[in-house]
Amino acid sequence: MFHVKSSITLDKYAPVGQIDERIYGSFIEHLGRAVYTGIYQPGHPSADENGFRQDVIDLINQLNVPIIRYPGGNFVSGFNWEDSIGPKDARPRRLDLAWQTSETNQFGLHEFMQWLDKVHAAPMMAVNLGTRGIDAARNLIEYTNFPKGSYYSDMRRKNGAEAPFNIKTWCLGNEMDGPWQIGHKDAVAYGKLADETAHAMRIVDDTIETVACGSSALTMPTFGSWESTVLDIAYDQVDYLSLHRYYGNQDNDTPNFLAQSLDLDDFISGVVAICDAIKARKHSKKTINLSLDEWNVWYHSNDHDAQDAKWQEHPHKLEDIYNFEDALLVGSMLITMLHHADRLKMACLAQLVNVIAPIMTDENGGAWAQSIFYPFMQVSTLGKGTVLTPIVKSETYGTKEFAAVPYVDGVAVLNDAGDTATVFAVNKSLDTPQEFTIAAGDFQFDQVTLSSQFAGYGLKETNEDGHMRLADNTSYYLADDGVHVTLAPASWNVFQIKVQ
C-alpha cells in the first residue's frame, strides 16, 4: 500500500502558551433530555438519593470536565432564576419560549450545584439579559456569592445552603447578536447592558470573571462590527469574549467536512485580532481572552426536531447520534483549540448529555459513550501543560471550500514537569496511511509510554451498541531522530513520550 510522509517537530523553546484546563469544559442547558432523564432522573435504577444518575456521573468523570456552563443557551434568555429555588412542590411550571417546551423547574440552582460536586466541576453561570437584566443579575449573585445578612443571601441559607456557592465565572447573556434570541439587541444596546450588569455584579463580588457575548458564528452579518462595538463599550468590565461554532456534513462531503477545523482556526484568529485592535485603540494594558463556550458537530437531528410537537416536557430534541467521521472532526477541532492556548482560555463542548452530546442515556436503561467521547476524553485527561509551537509538515488536498487542507493535523503538549510530551494527530486521508515522524527537535526521546489510535471504523459507523474502542498502535519505533509510526487512514492518534 502507498504511504505518504508527514511529520511534527517538537520545539521546546517556542511555547504557544500554558493550557487553561477550562478549555475542556462542557455545557448543560434546560433543553431536550439534557437535564430530565439525562443527568437527573429520580426513580431510575442508577439514581442516587438526589435523583442524579450515577451511570452518567461515571461517564462524565471519565471526561474530566473542569467547568460546566448552565442553564443556557437560548433557554437562559427567558429564565427566571427564582423559579428554580425553594421547595420543589412550590416551584412554578413555565413555558420555555426558546425551545417551545414545558419546564417544571424540578432541577434548579441548588440541584445543579450539588450535582457539580459529583462530577468535580465548577459552574459557568449565565444570566438572563434577554427578558431581564441588571436587577435580576445583581440579585442572583447576591444569592449565590454573598455570605449572609442580606435578603437574598439569607434566602439561600433558608433554602439549605449555609455557605455561599462562590460562583466565579459568569456569562453576560447568550448569543445576543442572534435574531432568534429572546430579547435580541443590537451591539450598542447589548454593550451598554453587559457593561452595566457586570459593574453591578462586581460591586457584590469583585473577584468574579465575566464573559461577554461575541458573534454566534463567523457567518453572522454583524461579525467583526459586533465584537468591536461591544468591547469598545464594555472593555473594562469584560474578561472574556465568547464565540460559538458548529459544523455539519449535510452534503455528505467528508473531505470538506474534515477540513472545517480550518474555519475554526480563522474564526479564533479573527476574534483575537479584533480584541487586540480594541486594546491598542484604548491604550489598555488589559488583554481580553476568548471563551469558545459552544462548539461541536451538529446536524444529524435537524429533520427530526422540525417535526416536534410544542410544549412537551423534556422531549427528544437535538439528539444527534454521532458517527466516526464526527469524532475525527472533533479531534481536529481540539487540536485547533490547543494551537490557540495562549488566548483561548475556556471552551464548552456543547452539550454534555443527550443534546448534541458525547454521552447518551436510555430512559429505561443505561448510559453510553458516543464516538466523539473518545478524542475529547484523551485530550482532556492527557492535554495538560504547555502547548509547543506546532511545526507540522504534511501534503495537502483541496475541497470546494478550502484550497490547501493538510492531511495531518497535529499538536504537541509538554507537561509541567517537562519530562513528558504528548502528541495528538489526525490523519484526514480516507484511504492512505501516513508515515508519521515525531521529530525530537531540541529534546532527547527516552521512551514511548503510549501509542494509541482510534481507527478502523466506517465513516458513518456509530457507537450505539458500545463496540467502539481505543486501540494500541504497535507500528512505532524509536530512533535517534524521533519516533516513527504509521497513522492509519481516517484515524485519531495519541502518543506520549518520555523526554529530556
Coordinates of C-alpha atoms in Angstrom, one line a residue:
M1 CA 0.0 0.0 0.0
F2 CA 1.2 3.5 -0.9
H3 CA 2.2 5.6 2.1
V4 CA 2.6 9.4 2.4
K5 CA 5.1 11.0 4.7
S6 CA 4.3 13.7 7.3
S7 CA 5.9 15.0 10.5
I8 CA 5.7 17.1 13.6
T9 CA 8.8 18.7 15.2
L10 CA 8.9 19.5 18.9
D11 CA 10.4 22.8 19.7
K12 CA 11.0 23.2 23.5
Y13 CA 12.0 26.9 23.1
A14 CA 8.8 28.0 21.3
P15 CA 5.8 27.6 23.5
V16 CA 2.4 28.7 22.3
G17 CA 1.1 29.1 25.9
Q18 CA 0.0 27.3 29.1
I19 CA -3.2 25.4 28.8
D20 CA -6.0 26.6 31.0
E21 CA -7.8 23.3 31.7
R22 CA -11.1 25.1 31.5
I23 CA -10.7 24.7 27.7
Y24 CA -12.1 21.2 28.4
G25 CA -15.4 22.5 29.7
S26 CA -18.9 21.5 28.7
F27 CA -22.5 22.6 28.9
I28 CA -25.8 21.6 30.4
E29 CA -28.9 23.5 29.2
H30 CA -32.6 23.0 30.0
L31 CA -33.2 21.6 26.6
G32 CA -34.5 18.3 25.4
R33 CA -33.3 15.5 27.7
A34 CA -30.1 17.1 28.9
V35 CA -31.4 17.5 32.4
Y36 CA -34.5 15.4 32.8
T37 CA -33.8 11.7 32.0
G38 CA -30.2 12.9 31.3
I39 CA -28.3 13.9 34.4
Y40 CA -31.5 13.9 36.6
Q41 CA -34.0 11.0 36.8
P42 CA -35.4 10.2 40.2
G43 CA -36.5 6.6 40.3
H44 CA -34.0 5.3 37.7
P45 CA -32.1 2.3 39.0
S46 CA -28.8 4.2 38.9
A47 CA -30.2 7.4 40.5
D48 CA -28.8 8.4 43.9
E49 CA -30.9 10.0 46.8
N50 CA -30.9 13.3 44.9
G51 CA -32.1 11.8 41.6
F52 CA -28.7 12.1 39.9
R53 CA -27.9 9.3 37.5
Q54 CA -24.7 7.6 38.7
D55 CA -24.1 5.9 35.3
V56 CA -24.0 9.4 33.8
I57 CA -21.8 10.7 36.5
D58 CA -19.3 7.9 36.0
L59 CA -19.0 8.7 32.3
I60 CA -18.7 12.4 32.9
N61 CA -15.9 11.8 35.4
Q62 CA -14.0 9.9 32.7
L63 CA -14.1 13.1 30.6
N64 CA -12.5 15.1 33.4
V65 CA -14.7 18.2 32.7
P66 CA -13.5 21.1 34.9
I67 CA -16.2 23.7 34.2
I68 CA -19.9 23.4 33.1
R69 CA -22.0 26.2 31.6
Y70 CA -25.6 26.5 32.8
P71 CA -28.6 26.9 32.4
G72 CA -28.3 28.0 28.8
G73 CA -28.0 28.7 26.0
N74 CA -31.2 30.1 24.4
F75 CA -33.1 28.9 27.5
V76 CA -31.5 31.5 29.7
S77 CA -32.9 34.5 27.8
G78 CA -36.4 33.7 29.2
F79 CA -35.4 32.1 32.5
N80 CA -36.4 33.5 35.9
W81 CA -33.8 32.1 38.3
E82 CA -36.1 32.5 41.3
D83 CA -38.3 29.8 39.7
S84 CA -35.6 27.2 40.3
I85 CA -35.1 27.6 44.1
G86 CA -37.1 26.7 47.2
P87 CA -39.4 23.7 47.8
K88 CA -39.9 21.7 44.7
D89 CA -43.7 21.5 45.1
A90 CA -43.8 25.3 45.2
R91 CA -41.8 25.9 42.0
P92 CA -43.8 27.1 39.0
R93 CA -44.2 25.3 35.8
R94 CA -43.2 27.6 32.9
L95 CA -43.3 27.7 29.2
D96 CA -39.8 27.8 27.7
L97 CA -40.2 30.1 24.7
A98 CA -36.7 29.4 23.3
W99 CA -37.3 25.7 22.7
Q100 CA -41.2 25.7 23.0
T101 CA -41.2 23.1 25.7
S102 CA -42.6 23.0 29.3
E103 CA -40.1 23.5 32.2
T104 CA -41.0 22.0 35.6
N105 CA -38.1 23.6 37.5
Q106 CA -37.7 20.4 39.5
F107 CA -34.0 20.6 38.8
G108 CA -32.7 24.1 39.7
L109 CA -29.8 26.1 41.0
H110 CA -29.2 24.1 44.3
E111 CA -29.5 20.8 42.5
F112 CA -27.0 21.9 39.9
M113 CA -24.5 23.0 42.5
Q114 CA -24.9 19.6 44.3
W115 CA -24.5 17.7 41.1
L116 CA -21.3 19.7 40.2
D117 CA -19.7 18.2 43.3
K118 CA -20.4 14.8 42.0
V119 CA -18.7 15.5 38.7
H120 CA -15.9 17.6 40.2
A121 CA -16.6 20.6 38.1
A122 CA -17.0 24.4 38.7
P123 CA -20.0 26.4 37.4
M124 CA -20.0 28.8 34.5
M125 CA -23.3 30.6 35.2
A126 CA -25.2 32.6 32.6
V127 CA -27.5 35.5 33.5
N128 CA -30.7 36.4 31.6
L129 CA -30.1 39.6 29.6
G130 CA -32.9 38.9 27.2
T131 CA -36.2 39.3 29.2
R132 CA -34.4 40.6 32.3
G133 CA -31.2 42.5 33.1
I134 CA -29.2 44.3 35.8
D135 CA -31.7 43.8 38.7
A136 CA -32.1 40.1 38.3
A137 CA -28.4 39.6 37.8
R138 CA -27.4 41.5 40.9
N139 CA -30.0 39.6 43.0
L140 CA -28.7 36.3 41.6
I141 CA -25.1 37.0 42.5
E142 CA -26.2 38.2 46.0
Y143 CA -28.0 34.9 46.4
T144 CA -25.1 32.7 45.2
N145 CA -22.0 34.6 46.4
F146 CA -22.8 36.9 49.4
P147 CA -22.2 35.2 52.7
K148 CA -25.1 36.2 54.9
G149 CA -27.1 39.1 56.3
S150 CA -28.9 40.3 53.2
Y151 CA -32.3 39.4 51.7
Y152 CA -31.1 37.0 49.0
S153 CA -28.1 35.5 50.9
D154 CA -30.4 34.7 53.8
M155 CA -32.9 33.2 51.3
R156 CA -30.1 30.9 50.1
R157 CA -29.4 29.9 53.7
K158 CA -33.1 29.3 54.3
N159 CA -33.1 27.0 51.2
G160 CA -30.4 24.8 52.7
A161 CA -27.1 26.3 51.6
E162 CA -25.4 28.0 54.6
A163 CA -22.2 28.7 52.7
P164 CA -22.2 30.8 49.6
F165 CA -21.8 29.0 46.2
N166 CA -19.0 31.4 45.3
I167 CA -19.6 31.2 41.5
K168 CA -16.7 32.9 39.9
T169 CA -17.4 32.7 36.1
W170 CA -20.4 34.5 34.7
C171 CA -21.8 34.7 31.1
L172 CA -23.5 38.0 30.4
G173 CA -26.4 36.6 28.4
N174 CA -26.3 34.3 25.4
E175 CA -26.0 34.9 21.7
M176 CA -27.5 38.3 22.0
D177 CA -26.5 39.1 18.4
G178 CA -28.9 36.4 17.1
P179 CA -32.3 37.4 15.8
W180 CA -33.6 34.1 17.2
Q181 CA -32.7 35.1 20.7
I182 CA -35.5 36.3 23.1
G183 CA -34.6 39.9 23.9
H184 CA -32.1 40.2 21.0
K185 CA -30.3 43.5 21.0
D186 CA -28.1 45.4 18.7
A187 CA -24.4 45.8 19.6
V188 CA -24.7 49.2 21.2
A189 CA -27.7 48.2 23.4
Y190 CA -26.1 44.9 24.4
G191 CA -22.7 46.5 25.1
K192 CA -24.2 49.0 27.5
L193 CA -26.3 46.4 29.2
A194 CA -23.3 44.0 29.6
D195 CA -21.2 46.8 30.9
E196 CA -23.8 48.0 33.5
T197 CA -24.7 44.4 34.5
A198 CA -21.1 43.4 35.1
H199 CA -20.4 46.6 37.0
A200 CA -23.3 45.9 39.4
M201 CA -22.3 42.3 39.9
R202 CA -18.7 43.2 40.7
I203 CA -20.0 45.5 43.5
V204 CA -21.4 42.4 45.1
D205 CA -18.3 40.3 44.4
D206 CA -15.2 41.9 42.8
T207 CA -13.4 38.5 42.3
I208 CA -15.7 37.3 39.5
E209 CA -14.8 36.9 35.8
T210 CA -17.3 37.9 33.1
V211 CA -17.8 36.6 29.6
A212 CA -19.4 38.9 27.0
C213 CA -21.4 37.6 24.0
G214 CA -19.4 37.7 20.8
S215 CA -20.7 36.6 17.5
S216 CA -22.8 33.4 17.4
A217 CA -21.0 32.3 14.3
L218 CA -18.4 33.5 11.9
T219 CA -21.1 33.8 9.3
M220 CA -23.2 36.3 11.2
P221 CA -23.6 39.5 9.1
T222 CA -22.5 41.6 12.1
F223 CA -19.4 39.6 12.8
G224 CA -16.5 41.9 13.5
S225 CA -18.5 45.1 14.0
W226 CA -20.4 43.4 16.8
E227 CA -17.2 42.5 18.7
S228 CA -15.7 45.9 18.1
T229 CA -18.8 47.8 19.4
V230 CA -19.4 45.6 22.4
L231 CA -15.8 45.8 23.5
D232 CA -15.5 49.5 22.8
I233 CA -18.3 50.0 25.3
A234 CA -17.7 47.2 27.9
Y235 CA -14.0 46.6 27.7
D236 CA -13.2 47.4 31.3
Q237 CA -15.9 45.2 32.7
V238 CA -15.3 42.1 30.5
D239 CA -12.6 39.4 30.9
Y240 CA -13.5 37.1 28.0
L241 CA -15.4 37.3 24.7
S242 CA -17.4 34.3 23.7
L243 CA -17.6 32.6 20.3
H244 CA -19.8 29.7 19.2
R245 CA -19.2 27.3 16.2
Y246 CA -20.9 24.2 15.0
Y247 CA -20.3 22.1 11.8
G248 CA -22.2 19.6 9.8
N249 CA -21.9 17.3 6.9
Q250 CA -25.3 17.8 5.3
D251 CA -23.8 17.5 1.8
N252 CA -22.1 14.2 2.6
D253 CA -18.7 15.6 1.6
T254 CA -16.4 14.1 4.1
P255 CA -13.1 15.7 2.9
N256 CA -14.7 19.1 3.1
F257 CA -16.3 18.3 6.4
L258 CA -13.0 17.2 8.0
A259 CA -11.4 20.5 6.7
Q260 CA -13.8 22.6 8.8
S261 CA -11.2 22.9 11.6
L262 CA -9.5 25.5 9.3
D263 CA -12.6 27.6 9.6
L264 CA -12.4 27.4 13.3
D265 CA -8.8 28.5 13.2
D266 CA -9.7 31.5 11.1
F267 CA -12.6 32.3 13.5
I268 CA -10.4 32.3 16.6
S269 CA -7.6 34.2 14.9
G270 CA -10.1 36.9 13.7
V271 CA -11.6 37.4 17.1
V272 CA -8.2 37.7 18.7
A273 CA -7.2 40.3 16.2
I274 CA -10.4 42.3 16.9
C275 CA -9.8 42.1 20.7
D276 CA -6.2 43.3 20.3
A277 CA -7.2 46.2 18.0
I278 CA -9.6 47.5 20.6
K279 CA -6.9 47.1 23.3
A280 CA -4.5 49.1 21.2
R281 CA -7.1 51.8 20.4
K282 CA -7.9 52.1 24.2
H283 CA -4.2 52.1 25.1
S284 CA -5.2 49.4 27.6
K285 CA -2.9 47.1 29.5
K286 CA -5.7 44.6 29.8
T287 CA -5.9 41.6 27.4
I288 CA -9.3 40.1 26.5
N289 CA -9.1 36.4 26.1
L290 CA -11.6 34.0 24.5
S291 CA -14.3 31.6 25.6
L292 CA -15.4 29.1 22.9
D293 CA -18.4 28.2 25.1
E294 CA -20.3 26.3 22.4
W295 CA -18.7 24.1 19.9
N296 CA -19.4 20.7 18.3
V297 CA -20.8 18.9 15.3
W298 CA -24.5 19.5 15.0
Y299 CA -26.7 18.5 12.1
H300 CA -28.0 14.9 12.4
S301 CA -31.1 15.7 14.4
N302 CA -32.4 18.7 12.4
D303 CA -35.1 16.9 10.4
H304 CA -36.5 15.1 13.5
D305 CA -36.6 18.3 15.6
A306 CA -38.6 20.2 12.9
Q307 CA -41.4 17.7 13.5
D308 CA -41.6 18.1 17.3
A309 CA -44.9 18.9 18.9
K310 CA -44.8 22.0 21.1
W311 CA -44.9 22.4 24.9
Q312 CA -43.8 18.8 25.8
E313 CA -41.7 18.1 28.9
H314 CA -38.1 17.1 28.1
P315 CA -38.8 15.9 24.5
H316 CA -36.2 14.0 22.5
K317 CA -34.5 17.1 20.9
L318 CA -31.1 17.7 19.3
E319 CA -30.2 14.0 19.9
D320 CA -27.5 13.7 17.3
I321 CA -26.2 10.2 17.0
Y322 CA -22.5 10.7 16.1
N323 CA -20.5 8.7 13.7
F324 CA -16.8 8.0 13.3
E325 CA -16.1 10.9 11.0
D326 CA -17.7 13.3 13.5
A327 CA -15.1 12.0 16.1
L328 CA -12.3 12.9 13.6
L329 CA -13.5 16.4 13.2
V330 CA -14.0 16.8 17.0
G331 CA -10.3 15.7 17.3
S332 CA -9.2 18.2 14.8
M333 CA -11.2 21.0 16.5
L334 CA -9.5 20.1 19.8
I335 CA -6.1 20.3 18.1
T336 CA -7.0 23.7 16.7
M337 CA -8.1 24.9 20.1
L338 CA -4.8 23.9 21.6
H339 CA -3.0 25.8 18.9
H340 CA -4.6 28.9 20.4
A341 CA -3.9 28.1 24.1
D342 CA -2.3 31.5 24.6
R343 CA -5.7 33.2 24.1
L344 CA -8.4 30.6 24.2
K345 CA -8.8 30.0 27.9
M346 CA -12.2 28.5 28.2
A347 CA -14.4 26.3 26.0
C348 CA -17.5 24.2 26.4
L349 CA -18.3 21.2 24.3
A350 CA -22.0 21.6 23.6
Q351 CA -23.5 19.8 25.1
L352 CA -22.7 17.1 27.7
V353 CA -25.7 14.6 27.9
N354 CA -28.3 13.6 25.3
V355 CA -28.3 17.0 23.5
I356 CA -25.6 17.1 20.8
A357 CA -23.6 15.3 23.4
P358 CA -20.8 12.7 23.9
I359 CA -23.0 10.8 26.4
M360 CA -26.5 9.4 25.7
T361 CA -29.0 7.8 28.1
D362 CA -31.8 5.4 27.7
E363 CA -34.7 6.4 30.0
N364 CA -35.3 2.8 30.8
G365 CA -31.8 1.6 30.5
G366 CA -28.2 2.6 30.8
A367 CA -25.9 5.4 29.5
W368 CA -23.4 5.0 26.7
A369 CA -20.5 6.9 25.1
Q370 CA -20.7 8.3 21.6
S371 CA -17.8 8.3 19.1
I372 CA -16.9 11.9 20.0
F373 CA -16.4 10.9 23.6
Y374 CA -13.0 9.2 22.9
P375 CA -10.9 12.1 21.4
F376 CA -12.4 14.5 23.9
M377 CA -11.6 12.2 26.8
Q378 CA -8.0 11.7 25.7
V379 CA -7.3 15.4 25.2
S380 CA -9.0 16.5 28.5
T381 CA -7.1 13.9 30.5
L382 CA -3.7 14.0 28.7
G383 CA -3.5 17.5 27.3
K384 CA -2.1 19.3 30.4
G385 CA 0.8 21.7 30.4
T386 CA 2.3 23.9 27.7
V387 CA 1.4 23.8 24.0
L388 CA 4.6 23.8 21.9
T389 CA 4.5 25.7 18.6
P390 CA 3.5 23.1 16.1
I391 CA 5.8 22.6 13.2
V392 CA 3.8 20.2 11.1
K393 CA 4.7 19.1 7.6
S394 CA 2.0 17.4 5.5
E395 CA 0.8 17.1 2.0
T396 CA -2.5 18.9 1.3
Y397 CA -5.7 18.4 -0.6
G398 CA -8.3 20.7 -1.9
T399 CA -12.1 20.9 -1.3
K400 CA -15.0 23.1 -2.5
E401 CA -14.3 25.5 0.4
F402 CA -10.6 25.1 1.1
A403 CA -7.7 25.3 -1.3
A404 CA -5.0 23.6 0.9
V405 CA -6.0 21.2 3.7
P406 CA -3.2 19.4 5.5
Y407 CA -3.9 15.6 5.5
V408 CA -2.4 15.6 9.0
D409 CA -3.4 17.9 11.9
G410 CA -1.1 17.7 14.9
V411 CA -0.2 19.4 18.2
A412 CA 2.3 18.7 21.0
V413 CA 1.9 19.4 24.7
L414 CA 4.7 19.4 27.3
N415 CA 3.7 18.5 30.8
D416 CA 4.5 20.9 33.7
A417 CA 7.3 18.6 34.9
G418 CA 9.0 18.9 31.5
D419 CA 9.5 15.2 31.2
T420 CA 6.6 14.0 29.1
A421 CA 5.5 15.2 25.6
T422 CA 2.0 14.3 24.3
V423 CA 1.3 14.4 20.6
F424 CA -2.3 14.4 19.2
A425 CA -2.7 13.8 15.5
V426 CA -5.5 13.2 13.0
N427 CA -5.0 11.6 9.6
K428 CA -7.7 13.0 7.3
S429 CA -6.8 10.9 4.3
L430 CA -9.7 8.5 3.9
D431 CA -7.6 5.8 2.1
T432 CA -3.9 6.4 2.6
P433 CA -1.7 5.7 5.6
Q434 CA 0.8 8.3 6.7
E435 CA 4.4 7.5 7.6
F436 CA 4.5 10.0 10.5
T437 CA 7.6 11.2 12.2
I438 CA 7.6 12.9 15.6
A439 CA 10.9 14.7 15.4
A440 CA 12.8 15.2 18.7
G441 CA 14.0 18.7 17.8
D442 CA 15.6 20.1 20.9
F443 CA 14.5 17.1 23.1
Q444 CA 16.0 13.7 23.7
F445 CA 13.4 11.0 23.5
D446 CA 13.8 8.2 26.0
Q447 CA 10.7 6.0 25.8
V448 CA 7.3 5.9 24.2
T449 CA 4.8 5.2 27.0
L450 CA 1.6 5.5 25.0
S451 CA 0.8 4.8 21.3
S452 CA -3.0 4.9 20.9
Q453 CA -5.3 5.1 17.8
F454 CA -9.0 5.4 17.2
A455 CA -9.2 3.8 13.7
G456 CA -10.7 1.1 11.5
Y457 CA -14.3 2.1 11.7
G458 CA -16.6 3.1 8.8
L459 CA -17.0 6.9 8.5
K460 CA -20.8 6.6 9.1
E461 CA -20.4 4.0 11.8
T462 CA -21.9 4.9 15.2
N463 CA -21.4 3.5 18.7
E464 CA -25.0 2.8 19.7
D465 CA -24.1 -0.8 20.6
G466 CA -21.0 0.3 22.5
H467 CA -18.5 -1.6 20.4
M468 CA -16.0 1.3 19.7
R469 CA -12.7 1.1 21.5
L470 CA -9.3 2.9 21.6
A471 CA -6.6 0.6 20.4
D472 CA -2.8 0.3 20.7
N473 CA -0.8 1.4 17.7
T474 CA 2.2 -1.0 17.7
S475 CA 3.7 0.2 14.4
Y476 CA 6.0 2.7 16.0
Y477 CA 9.7 2.5 16.6
L478 CA 12.1 4.9 18.4
A479 CA 15.2 6.2 16.6
D480 CA 17.8 8.8 17.3
D481 CA 15.9 11.4 15.4
G482 CA 12.5 10.7 16.9
V483 CA 9.5 8.4 16.8
H484 CA 8.4 6.8 13.5
V485 CA 4.9 5.5 13.3
T486 CA 2.2 4.7 10.7
L487 CA -1.1 6.6 11.0
A488 CA -4.0 4.6 9.7
P489 CA -6.3 6.2 7.1
A490 CA -9.1 8.2 8.8
S491 CA -7.6 8.0 12.3
W492 CA -7.3 9.8 15.6
N493 CA -3.9 9.2 17.3
V494 CA -2.2 10.0 20.6
F495 CA 1.4 9.4 21.7
Q496 CA 3.2 10.1 24.9
I497 CA 7.0 10.2 25.1
K498 CA 9.4 10.5 28.0
V499 CA 11.7 13.3 27.1
Q500 CA 14.8 15.2 28.3

